[in-house]
Coordinates of C-alpha atoms in Angstrom, one line a residue:
X1 CA 103.8 68.2 105.9
X2 CA 104.4 66.3 108.9
X3 CA 107.1 68.6 109.5
X4 CA 105.4 71.4 109.8
X5 CA 104.6 73.4 112.7
X6 CA 100.9 72.5 114.5
X7 CA 100.2 76.2 114.7
X8 CA 101.1 76.3 110.4
X9 CA 98.4 73.2 110.1
X10 CA 96.1 74.5 111.7
X11 CA 96.0 78.1 109.5
X12 CA 95.9 75.2 106.9
X13 CA 92.4 73.6 108.2
X14 CA 91.4 77.5 109.2
X15 CA 91.0 77.5 104.9
X16 CA 89.1 74.3 104.5
X17 CA 86.1 76.3 105.7
X18 CA 82.9 73.0 106.4
X19 CA 83.7 71.4 108.7
X20 CA 82.8 68.5 106.5
X21 CA 86.3 68.5 105.5
X22 CA 88.3 70.2 108.4
X23 CA 86.8 66.7 110.9
X24 CA 88.7 64.0 107.4
X25 CA 92.1 66.1 107.1
X26 CA 92.3 66.2 111.1
X27 CA 92.5 62.3 111.0
X28 CA 95.1 61.8 108.4
X29 CA 97.6 62.3 112.2
X30 CA 97.2 62.1 115.2
X31 CA 99.5 65.2 114.7
X32 CA 97.3 66.6 112.4
X33 CA 94.1 65.7 114.8
X34 CA 96.3 68.2 117.9
X35 CA 96.1 71.5 115.4
X36 CA 93.3 70.7 115.1
X37 CA 91.6 71.1 118.2
X38 CA 94.6 73.5 119.8
X39 CA 95.4 75.2 116.4
X40 CA 92.1 75.8 114.6
X41 CA 90.5 79.8 114.3
X42 CA 87.7 79.2 111.7
X43 CA 85.3 76.3 111.5
X44 CA 81.8 76.1 109.4
X45 CA 78.7 74.1 109.1
X46 CA 76.5 75.3 106.3
X47 CA 73.4 73.0 105.0
X48 CA 74.5 73.8 101.3
X49 CA 77.8 72.6 101.0
X50 CA 76.5 69.5 103.1
X51 CA 74.5 67.0 100.9
X52 CA 74.4 64.4 104.3
X53 CA 73.6 66.5 106.6
X54 CA 70.3 67.0 104.9
X55 CA 69.4 63.2 106.0
X56 CA 70.5 63.2 109.5
X57 CA 67.8 63.9 112.1
X58 CA 68.1 67.7 114.3
X59 CA 68.9 65.3 117.0
X60 CA 72.5 63.6 115.1
X61 CA 73.4 67.1 114.4
X62 CA 73.7 68.7 116.8
X63 CA 75.6 66.2 118.4
X64 CA 77.9 66.4 115.6
X65 CA 77.9 69.1 116.1
X66 CA 78.7 69.8 119.9
X67 CA 81.4 66.9 119.4
X68 CA 82.8 69.4 116.6
X69 CA 82.6 72.0 118.3
X70 CA 84.0 70.7 121.7
X71 CA 87.2 69.3 120.9
X72 CA 88.4 72.2 120.0
X73 CA 90.0 75.5 121.6
X74 CA 90.3 79.4 121.2
X75 CA 87.9 79.2 118.1
X76 CA 88.1 82.6 116.6
X77 CA 85.1 82.0 113.6
X78 CA 82.2 80.1 114.2
X79 CA 79.5 80.4 110.5
X80 CA 76.4 78.0 111.2
X81 CA 74.2 77.9 108.9
X82 CA 71.9 75.5 109.0
X83 CA 68.1 77.4 108.5
X84 CA 66.3 74.7 105.9
X85 CA 67.6 72.1 108.9
X86 CA 65.0 71.4 111.5
X87 CA 64.4 73.0 114.8
X88 CA 67.3 72.1 117.6
X89 CA 67.3 72.3 120.9
X90 CA 67.9 75.5 122.9
X91 CA 70.3 74.3 124.9
X92 CA 72.1 72.7 122.5
X93 CA 73.3 75.5 120.8
X94 CA 73.4 77.8 123.8
X95 CA 75.9 75.5 124.9
X96 CA 77.9 75.5 121.7
X97 CA 77.9 79.0 122.2
X98 CA 78.6 79.5 125.7
X99 CA 81.7 77.2 124.9
X100 CA 83.1 79.6 122.1
X101 CA 81.7 82.4 122.8
X102 CA 85.4 84.5 125.1
X103 CA 88.2 83.4 121.7
X104 CA 85.0 85.1 118.7
X105 CA 85.6 87.1 116.3
X106 CA 83.2 86.0 114.0
X107 CA 80.0 85.0 114.3
X108 CA 77.4 83.3 111.4
X109 CA 74.5 82.7 112.9
X110 CA 71.4 80.9 111.2
X111 CA 69.7 77.7 113.6
X112 CA 65.9 77.0 113.7
X113 CA 65.5 76.5 118.1
X114 CA 62.8 75.9 120.3
X115 CA 63.4 78.4 122.7
X116 CA 64.1 81.3 120.7
X117 CA 68.3 81.7 121.9
X118 CA 69.3 85.5 122.6
X119 CA 72.1 86.0 120.7
X120 CA 73.0 89.6 122.4
X121 CA 72.5 88.4 125.8
X122 CA 75.1 85.1 125.1
X123 CA 77.6 87.1 123.2
X124 CA 77.4 90.3 124.5
X125 CA 79.6 91.8 126.5
X126 CA 83.1 90.0 124.6
X127 CA 85.2 90.4 121.8
X128 CA 83.0 89.7 118.9
X129 CA 83.5 92.1 115.6
X130 CA 81.8 90.8 113.1
X131 CA 78.2 89.2 113.4
X132 CA 75.8 88.4 110.9
X133 CA 71.9 86.7 112.3
X134 CA 69.3 85.9 109.7
X135 CA 65.8 84.5 110.4
X136 CA 65.6 85.1 114.0
X137 CA 64.3 87.5 116.4
X138 CA 65.6 89.8 118.1
X139 CA 63.3 91.8 121.7
X140 CA 64.1 93.3 124.7
X141 CA 67.2 95.0 124.0
X142 CA 69.6 96.0 127.1
X143 CA 72.2 98.4 125.6
X144 CA 74.4 98.7 129.4
X145 CA 74.2 94.9 129.5
X146 CA 73.6 93.7 126.2
X147 CA 76.9 95.8 125.1
X148 CA 79.0 95.0 122.0
X149 CA 82.3 97.4 122.6
X150 CA 84.1 95.0 119.6
X151 CA 81.6 94.7 117.4
X152 CA 82.9 96.1 113.6
X153 CA 80.1 95.2 111.0
X154 CA 76.9 93.3 111.8
X155 CA 74.2 92.1 108.8
X156 CA 70.8 92.0 110.5
X157 CA 68.7 89.4 107.8
X158 CA 65.4 88.4 108.3
X159 CA 65.7 89.2 111.7
X160 CA 62.2 90.8 113.4
X161 CA 62.9 93.4 115.8
X162 CA 61.2 96.7 116.8
X163 CA 62.6 100.1 115.0
X164 CA 63.2 100.8 119.0
X165 CA 65.8 97.3 119.6
X166 CA 67.3 98.6 116.5
X167 CA 68.2 101.8 117.4
X168 CA 69.0 100.5 120.7
X169 CA 71.0 97.9 119.2
X170 CA 73.3 100.1 117.5
X171 CA 73.9 102.5 120.4
X172 CA 75.3 98.8 122.4
X173 CA 78.0 98.9 119.5
X174 CA 80.6 101.7 119.8
X175 CA 82.7 101.3 116.8
X176 CA 80.3 99.7 114.1
X177 CA 81.2 100.3 110.7
X178 CA 79.1 98.4 108.5
X179 CA 75.6 98.0 108.9
X180 CA 72.4 95.5 106.5
X181 CA 69.5 95.0 107.2
X182 CA 67.5 93.0 104.7
X183 CA 64.1 91.9 105.0
X184 CA 63.4 92.9 109.0
X185 CA 60.6 92.9 109.9
X186 CA 59.7 96.0 112.2
X187 CA 57.6 95.6 115.2
X188 CA 55.9 98.8 115.3
X189 CA 54.3 100.3 118.7
X190 CA 52.0 102.9 116.3
X191 CA 50.0 102.7 112.6
X192 CA 52.9 104.7 110.9
X193 CA 56.2 103.3 110.5
X194 CA 59.2 104.9 111.4
X195 CA 62.2 104.2 112.0
X196 CA 65.8 106.1 113.3
X197 CA 69.3 105.3 113.2
X198 CA 71.9 106.7 115.0
X199 CA 75.7 105.5 115.3
X200 CA 78.8 108.4 114.4
X201 CA 81.0 105.7 114.3
X202 CA 79.2 103.8 111.2
X203 CA 80.2 103.8 107.4
X204 CA 78.6 101.7 106.0
X205 CA 74.7 100.0 105.8
X206 CA 73.1 98.1 102.7
X207 CA 69.7 98.5 103.1
X208 CA 67.6 95.6 100.8
X209 CA 63.7 94.9 101.0
X210 CA 61.8 97.1 103.2
X211 CA 58.9 99.2 103.8
X212 CA 58.5 102.1 106.1
X213 CA 56.4 105.5 105.9
X214 CA 59.9 106.9 107.3
X215 CA 63.5 105.7 107.6
X216 CA 65.9 108.5 109.3
X217 CA 69.2 108.4 110.0
X218 CA 72.3 110.0 111.6
X219 CA 75.4 109.2 111.1
X220 CA 78.1 111.7 110.8
X221 CA 81.0 109.7 109.3
X222 CA 79.4 107.9 106.7
X223 CA 81.2 107.1 104.0
X224 CA 78.6 104.3 102.0
X225 CA 75.2 104.2 101.1
X226 CA 73.1 101.5 99.1
X227 CA 69.6 101.2 99.5
X228 CA 68.0 98.4 96.8
X229 CA 64.6 97.2 97.0
X230 CA 63.1 99.5 99.0
X231 CA 59.0 101.4 99.2
X232 CA 60.1 104.3 101.5
X233 CA 57.8 107.4 101.5
X234 CA 60.8 109.9 103.7
X235 CA 64.8 109.0 104.0
X236 CA 66.7 111.1 105.3
X237 CA 70.4 111.6 106.4
X238 CA 71.9 113.6 108.7
X239 CA 76.0 113.7 108.5
X240 CA 78.8 115.6 108.2
X241 CA 79.9 115.4 104.8
X242 CA 81.1 112.9 104.5
X243 CA 79.0 110.2 102.3
X244 CA 81.4 109.0 99.0
X245 CA 78.9 106.3 98.1
X246 CA 75.8 106.5 97.5
X247 CA 74.1 104.3 95.7
X248 CA 70.1 103.5 94.6
X249 CA 68.8 100.4 93.5
X250 CA 65.1 100.1 92.7
X251 CA 63.3 102.3 94.9
X252 CA 60.0 103.7 95.4
X253 CA 60.2 106.9 97.4
X254 CA 59.0 110.0 98.0
X255 CA 60.8 112.8 99.7
X256 CA 64.6 111.8 99.8
X257 CA 66.8 112.8 101.3
X258 CA 71.4 113.1 101.6
X259 CA 71.5 116.2 103.0
X260 CA 73.9 119.1 101.8
X261 CA 76.7 119.1 102.1
X262 CA 77.9 116.7 99.5
X263 CA 81.4 117.4 98.6
X264 CA 83.0 114.6 98.8
X265 CA 80.8 112.4 96.6
X266 CA 82.8 109.7 94.3
X267 CA 80.1 107.8 92.4
X268 CA 76.1 107.7 92.2
X269 CA 74.9 105.1 91.2
X270 CA 70.8 105.1 90.7
X271 CA 69.1 102.7 88.7
X272 CA 65.1 101.7 88.0
X273 CA 64.6 105.3 89.6
X274 CA 62.3 108.5 89.1
X275 CA 63.7 111.1 89.5
X276 CA 63.3 115.1 89.3
X277 CA 66.7 116.1 87.5
X278 CA 67.3 119.8 88.3
X279 CA 66.1 118.4 91.5
X280 CA 68.8 115.5 91.8
X281 CA 71.0 117.9 90.0
X282 CA 70.4 120.9 93.3
X283 CA 71.2 117.3 95.7
X284 CA 74.7 116.4 93.3
X285 CA 75.3 119.4 92.5
X286 CA 78.2 120.7 95.0
X287 CA 80.9 117.6 94.3
X288 CA 83.0 118.3 92.4
X289 CA 85.3 115.4 93.1
X290 CA 82.7 112.3 91.7
X291 CA 84.0 110.4 89.4
X292 CA 82.0 108.6 88.4
X293 CA 78.3 108.5 87.7
X294 CA 75.4 106.2 86.2
X295 CA 72.0 107.1 86.1
X296 CA 70.2 103.4 84.1
X297 CA 67.3 102.8 83.3
X298 CA 65.4 106.4 85.2
X299 CA 61.9 108.0 84.3
X300 CA 61.8 111.7 85.0
X301 CA 59.1 113.1 86.2
X302 CA 58.7 115.4 83.6
X303 CA 59.0 113.8 80.0
X304 CA 61.2 117.5 78.7
X305 CA 64.0 116.9 81.3
X306 CA 67.0 114.6 79.8
X307 CA 70.4 115.4 81.2
X308 CA 72.6 118.3 79.1
X309 CA 77.0 117.3 78.6
X310 CA 76.9 121.1 79.6
X311 CA 76.3 120.4 82.8
X312 CA 78.1 117.5 84.1
X313 CA 81.0 119.3 82.5
X314 CA 81.3 121.8 83.8
X315 CA 79.9 120.5 87.4
X316 CA 82.4 117.2 87.3
X317 CA 85.4 117.6 86.3
X318 CA 86.9 114.3 87.8
X319 CA 83.8 112.3 86.2
X320 CA 85.8 109.6 84.6
X321 CA 83.3 107.3 84.4
X322 CA 80.1 107.6 83.0
X323 CA 77.1 105.3 82.7
X324 CA 72.9 106.7 80.9
X325 CA 70.1 105.2 79.9
X326 CA 67.0 106.3 79.5
X327 CA 63.2 106.6 76.5
X328 CA 65.8 109.6 74.9
X329 CA 63.0 112.3 73.3
X330 CA 63.7 114.0 69.7
X331 CA 62.9 118.3 71.7
X332 CA 65.1 117.3 74.8
X333 CA 67.8 115.2 73.1
X334 CA 68.5 118.6 71.8
X335 CA 68.4 120.7 74.5
X336 CA 70.9 117.6 76.1
X337 CA 73.2 119.3 73.7
X338 CA 73.6 122.5 74.2
X339 CA 76.6 124.0 75.1
X340 CA 80.6 122.9 73.9
X341 CA 82.8 121.5 77.8
X342 CA 84.4 118.8 76.7
X343 CA 83.8 115.7 79.3
X344 CA 87.8 115.7 79.6
X345 CA 88.4 113.2 82.2
X346 CA 85.3 110.6 81.0
X347 CA 87.3 107.1 79.8
X348 CA 84.4 104.7 80.2
X349 CA 81.6 105.9 79.1
X350 CA 77.9 103.4 78.6
X351 CA 74.9 104.0 76.9
X352 CA 71.9 101.8 77.3
X353 CA 68.2 101.8 75.1
X354 CA 64.9 100.6 76.1
X355 CA 63.9 100.6 72.9
X356 CA 65.8 101.8 70.1
X357 CA 65.3 104.4 67.6
X358 CA 67.4 106.5 65.4
X359 CA 68.1 109.0 68.3
X360 CA 70.8 106.6 70.0
X361 CA 72.4 107.1 67.2
X362 CA 72.6 111.1 67.2
X363 CA 72.7 110.8 70.9
X364 CA 76.7 108.4 70.8
X365 CA 77.8 111.3 68.2
X366 CA 77.3 113.2 70.1
X367 CA 78.6 111.2 73.2
X368 CA 81.3 110.9 71.3
X369 CA 82.4 113.6 70.0
X370 CA 82.5 115.4 74.2
X371 CA 84.8 113.0 75.3
X372 CA 88.1 113.2 74.0
X373 CA 90.0 111.2 76.1
X374 CA 88.0 108.0 76.0
X375 CA 89.3 104.2 76.2
X376 CA 86.3 102.5 76.4
X377 CA 82.0 102.6 75.3
X378 CA 80.1 99.6 76.1
X379 CA 76.0 99.8 74.6
X380 CA 73.7 97.9 76.0
X381 CA 70.6 97.2 74.4
X382 CA 67.2 94.8 74.6
X383 CA 66.3 92.7 71.8
X384 CA 63.1 91.0 71.6
X385 CA 62.8 87.9 70.4
X386 CA 59.4 88.6 67.8
X387 CA 60.9 91.5 65.6
X388 CA 59.0 93.5 63.0
X389 CA 60.7 94.2 59.8
X390 CA 60.9 98.1 60.8
X391 CA 62.9 96.5 63.9
X392 CA 65.3 95.0 62.2
X393 CA 66.1 97.1 60.8
X394 CA 66.5 100.4 62.6
X395 CA 69.5 97.6 64.5
X396 CA 71.3 97.2 61.3
X397 CA 70.9 100.7 59.8
X398 CA 72.6 101.7 63.7
X399 CA 75.8 98.8 63.6
X400 CA 76.4 100.6 60.3
X401 CA 76.5 103.2 61.9
X402 CA 78.6 102.4 65.2
X403 CA 80.7 100.4 62.8
X404 CA 81.5 104.1 60.8
X405 CA 82.4 105.5 63.7
X406 CA 84.6 104.1 65.5
X407 CA 86.7 104.1 62.1
X408 CA 87.2 107.8 64.0
X409 CA 88.2 106.4 67.7
X410 CA 90.0 103.6 66.6
X411 CA 92.1 104.1 70.3
X412 CA 88.8 102.7 71.7
X413 CA 87.8 99.2 72.6
X414 CA 83.6 98.7 72.4
X415 CA 81.7 96.2 74.1
X416 CA 78.3 95.6 73.2
X417 CA 76.2 93.8 75.9
X418 CA 72.6 92.4 74.6
X419 CA 69.5 91.2 76.5

């Protein structure tokens, strides 16, 4: 190891992750210490990974971190995740950022300070490409001064920010491609909680645990949209038909509009959501390139609605992965079987029940017939601890039916997943 070039040793140390391991390794020899000082590119301080941090006072921690950071030159990635530590001195944290900001490409920051440190002011107009902030506040964004010309990824987790400042922040990032908003505290100036965002380079957005009246997003290049655990009256996406991945998970929204130009959609994943099937189908009907459709634990506005297989087969000819789980009803189920078109390209089929009954076996059988090139079938089910004799018999009958049925599909891999 002693014969390795210092640059290689620095690269090895940069992959260790934790600052404590880096400091210990750098004490191996003078050459390793030199590699740490001159060629270390990544450094991370995380209270979860380092139990000794919890037994150290904030002032002692400040000294340790300061000494470690100031022994390096040219850091490109700095992660300081110490949210469970009492407040640090703002001047000390500012010294860390001022020392590293000219070379930093990636910054993950979750530090409590008194007073609050303005990260945008400290790191704006630099080389930063990735910025992840947590448990902080952002106020008074000045897009002309606090610009991030190289920033491609922005994550705000439990960050307090006004709707106006959030909009201005995006306008200060001319190359932004990825945005994460997790449990943001949106400060509003009026009674109606409305967020309007616009960014023409944004490709991916993930929004979690947000409650708003209106959320309007204008993104000409958007490809990936994921909403999770949100309560919205209106969500509107204004784009140019570039969306490829659309996922909503446990979302309450009265009016959902992702645009009319959905020709490039490849994945639609809907979980724990109430839909009006005709309206939802109309929204994605032009997605001829759709390869994966997942409608899981969905409920229909009209109890007679159901996803009919003929519509799926005709409108989504390139569909390869189909996942369905919703309450089955006798009359609606037979309507769903109408037509004779096959889902010729479906190779993976996932089916689930919330309450098992005899209709589920018929449903599985019909879908197997309509998927002639199927390679994998996964059955998901919920099994309660206390079951009546009738429920046990239904489960036993289903098991027997599946054993007999799958003898006709020896080339199909079958999996059962129960919870």
